[in-house]
CSV table of C-alpha atoms in Angstrom, one decimal:
chain,number,residue,atom,x,y,z
E,1,VAL,CA,-2.0,12.2,4.9
E,2,THR,CA,-1.3,9.4,7.3
E,3,GLY,CA,0.8,6.3,7.0
E,4,THR,CA,4.5,5.5,6.4
E,5,GLY,CA,4.4,4.8,2.7
E,6,ILE,CA,6.0,2.0,0.7
E,7,LEU,CA,9.5,3.4,0.6
E,8,ASN,CA,9.7,3.8,4.4
E,9,LEU,CA,8.1,0.5,5.1
E,10,TYR,CA,10.5,-1.5,2.9
E,11,ARG,CA,13.5,0.8,3.0
E,12,GLU,CA,15.8,-2.0,4.4
E,13,PHE,CA,15.1,-4.0,1.2
E,14,LEU,CA,15.4,-1.2,-1.3
E,15,PRO,CA,18.4,0.7,-2.7
E,16,VAL,CA,17.4,4.0,-1.0
E,17,THR,CA,19.9,6.5,0.4
E,18,GLU,CA,19.7,9.7,2.4
E,19,ARG,CA,19.3,11.4,-1.0
E,20,THR,CA,16.2,9.4,-2.0
E,21,PRO,CA,13.2,11.7,-1.8
E,22,PHE,CA,10.5,10.4,0.4
E,23,ILE,CA,7.2,11.6,-1.1
E,24,THR,CA,4.2,9.6,0.0
E,25,LEU,CA,0.4,9.7,-0.4
E,26,GLY,CA,0.0,7.0,2.3
E,27,GLU,CA,0.1,4.3,-0.3
E,28,GLY,CA,0.5,0.7,0.7
E,29,GLU,CA,-1.7,0.7,3.7
E,30,THR,CA,-5.1,0.4,2.0
E,31,PRO,CA,-7.3,-2.1,3.8
E,32,LEU,CA,-9.1,-4.9,2.0
E,33,VAL,CA,-12.8,-4.4,2.1
E,34,ARG,CA,-15.4,-7.1,1.3
E,35,SER,CA,-17.4,-6.4,-1.8
E,36,SER,CA,-20.6,-8.4,-2.1
E,37,GLN,CA,-21.0,-7.3,-5.8
E,38,ILE,CA,-17.6,-8.7,-6.8
E,39,SER,CA,-18.2,-11.8,-4.8
E,40,LYS,CA,-21.4,-12.5,-6.7
E,41,LEU,CA,-19.7,-11.7,-10.0
E,42,VAL,CA,-16.8,-14.2,-9.5
E,43,GLU,CA,-19.1,-16.6,-7.6
E,44,CYS,CA,-16.9,-16.5,-4.5
E,45,GLU,CA,-17.5,-15.7,-0.9
């Protein structure tokens, strides 16, 4: 699993301490991918 995860990325803004468990699945770094099917469905480019 790669990535820093949400807690590590925003830790300066969150009430985390040295006792906060940092378990991550790489969440928060998922890229946006164009979907032509959804674009057609919502009539948007």
